[in-house]
Short mmCIF file of C-alpha atoms in Angstrom, two decimals:
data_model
loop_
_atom_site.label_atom_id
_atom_site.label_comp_id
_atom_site.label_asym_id
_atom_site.label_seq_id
_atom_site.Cartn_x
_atom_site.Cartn_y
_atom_site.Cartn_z
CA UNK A 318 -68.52 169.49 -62.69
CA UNK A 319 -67.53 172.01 -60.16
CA UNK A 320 -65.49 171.07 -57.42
CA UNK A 321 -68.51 171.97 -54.80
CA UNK A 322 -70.14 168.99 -56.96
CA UNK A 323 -67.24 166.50 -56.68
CA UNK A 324 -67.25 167.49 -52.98
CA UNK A 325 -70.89 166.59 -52.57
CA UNK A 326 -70.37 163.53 -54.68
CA UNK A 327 -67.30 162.23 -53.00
CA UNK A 328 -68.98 162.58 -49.51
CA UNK A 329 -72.35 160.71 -50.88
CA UNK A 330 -70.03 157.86 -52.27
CA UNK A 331 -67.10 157.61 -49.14
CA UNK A 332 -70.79 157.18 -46.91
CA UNK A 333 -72.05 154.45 -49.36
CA UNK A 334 -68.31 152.79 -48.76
CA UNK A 335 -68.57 153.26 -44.70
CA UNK A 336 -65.41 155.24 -45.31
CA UNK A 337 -66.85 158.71 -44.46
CA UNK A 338 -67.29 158.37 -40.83
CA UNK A 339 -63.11 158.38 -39.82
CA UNK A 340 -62.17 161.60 -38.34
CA UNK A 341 -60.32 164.51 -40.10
CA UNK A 342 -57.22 163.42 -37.90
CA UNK A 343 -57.54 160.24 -39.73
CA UNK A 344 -58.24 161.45 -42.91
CA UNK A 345 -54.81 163.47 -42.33
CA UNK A 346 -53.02 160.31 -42.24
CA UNK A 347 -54.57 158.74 -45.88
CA UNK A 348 -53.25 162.62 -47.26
CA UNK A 349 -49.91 161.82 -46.07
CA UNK A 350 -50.33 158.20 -47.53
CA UNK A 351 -51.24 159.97 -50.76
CA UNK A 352 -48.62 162.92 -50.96
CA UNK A 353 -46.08 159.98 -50.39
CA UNK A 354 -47.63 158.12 -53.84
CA UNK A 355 -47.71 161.47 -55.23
CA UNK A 356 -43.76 161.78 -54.93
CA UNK A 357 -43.09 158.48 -56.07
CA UNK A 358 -44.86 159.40 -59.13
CA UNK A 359 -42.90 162.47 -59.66
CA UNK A 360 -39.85 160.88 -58.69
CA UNK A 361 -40.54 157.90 -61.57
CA UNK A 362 -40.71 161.07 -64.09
CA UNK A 363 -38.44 163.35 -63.18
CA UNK A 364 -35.33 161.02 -62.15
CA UNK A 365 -36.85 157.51 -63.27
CA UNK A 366 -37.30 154.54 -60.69
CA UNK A 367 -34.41 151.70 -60.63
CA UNK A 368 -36.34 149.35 -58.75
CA UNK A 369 -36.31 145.44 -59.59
CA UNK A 370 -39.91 144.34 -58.52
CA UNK A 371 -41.26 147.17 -61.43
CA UNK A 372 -41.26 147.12 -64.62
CA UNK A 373 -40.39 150.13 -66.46
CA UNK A 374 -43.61 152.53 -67.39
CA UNK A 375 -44.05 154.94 -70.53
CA UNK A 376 -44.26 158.34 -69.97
CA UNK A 377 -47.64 158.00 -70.60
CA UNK A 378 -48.37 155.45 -67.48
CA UNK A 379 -46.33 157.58 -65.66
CA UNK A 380 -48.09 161.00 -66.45
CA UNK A 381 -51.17 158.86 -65.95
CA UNK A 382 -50.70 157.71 -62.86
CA UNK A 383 -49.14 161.34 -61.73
CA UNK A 384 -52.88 162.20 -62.70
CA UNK A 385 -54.42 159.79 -60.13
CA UNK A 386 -51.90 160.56 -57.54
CA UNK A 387 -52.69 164.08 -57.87
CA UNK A 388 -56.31 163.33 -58.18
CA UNK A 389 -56.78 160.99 -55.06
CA UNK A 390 -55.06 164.09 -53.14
CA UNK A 391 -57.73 166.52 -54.28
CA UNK A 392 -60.01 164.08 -52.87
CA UNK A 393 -58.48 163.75 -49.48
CA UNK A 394 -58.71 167.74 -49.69
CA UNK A 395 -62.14 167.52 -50.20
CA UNK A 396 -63.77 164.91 -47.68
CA UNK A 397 -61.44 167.32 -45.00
CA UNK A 398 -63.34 170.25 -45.84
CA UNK A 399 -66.74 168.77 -46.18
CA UNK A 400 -66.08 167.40 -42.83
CA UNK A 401 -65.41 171.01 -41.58
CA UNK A 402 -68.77 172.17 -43.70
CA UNK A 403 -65.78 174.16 -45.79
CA UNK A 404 -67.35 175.17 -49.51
CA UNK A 405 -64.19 174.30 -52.15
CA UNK A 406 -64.35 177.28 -54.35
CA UNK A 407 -63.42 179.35 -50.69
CA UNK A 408 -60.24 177.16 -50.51
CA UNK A 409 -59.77 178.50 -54.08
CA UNK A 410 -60.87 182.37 -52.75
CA UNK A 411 -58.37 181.75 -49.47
CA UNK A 412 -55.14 180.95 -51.10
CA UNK A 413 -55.93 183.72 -53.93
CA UNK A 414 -56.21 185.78 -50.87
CA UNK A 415 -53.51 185.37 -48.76
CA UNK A 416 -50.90 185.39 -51.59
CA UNK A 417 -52.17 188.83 -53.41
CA UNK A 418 -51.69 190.10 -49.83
CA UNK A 419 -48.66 188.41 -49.01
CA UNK A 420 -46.83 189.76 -52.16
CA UNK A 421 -48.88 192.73 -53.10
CA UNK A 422 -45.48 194.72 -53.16
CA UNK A 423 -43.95 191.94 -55.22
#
């Protein structure tokens, strides 16, 4: 599947939910949400988690859920730029871009 497809998929299935119709600026907020999860994911592999109310995850639950984390952002990504009628693969193109040119003399 191509990301253009998982775009196209996501916004078909957020409509189905009723969850398509918030507003980039809100969308912005479930990102933040998400890069927050994200770091609590890292933070459970990289330094471990000493937290009473969890149990204690193999690194395999933890690369797991690193996986979703990461995933879910990707998504939030996605529904932003389908909302600005932005085509994935130029996200992809832009960032390929802008850092050849930033560091061309690298």
């Amino acid at each position: 599947m191509t990301l253009q497809e998982h775009q196209q998929w996501l916004v078909t299935f957020y409509k189905q939910r009723n969850w398509y119709q918030y507003s980039p600026f809100i969308r912005l907020n479930f990102l933040t949400e998400e890069v927050g999860e994200l770091s609590r994911a890292i933070r459970a592999l990289e330094i471990g988690r000493d937290h009473p109310g969890e149990k204690p995850g193999s690194d395999a639950q933890k690369r797991a859920n690193l996986q979703e984390e990461l995933a879910d952002i990707l998504d939030q990504v996605l529904i932003i730029s389908a909302k600005y009628d932005i085509v994935p693969e130029n996200l992809l193109t832009a960032s390929e871009t802008k850092l050849g040119q930033r560091f061309k003399n690298s």
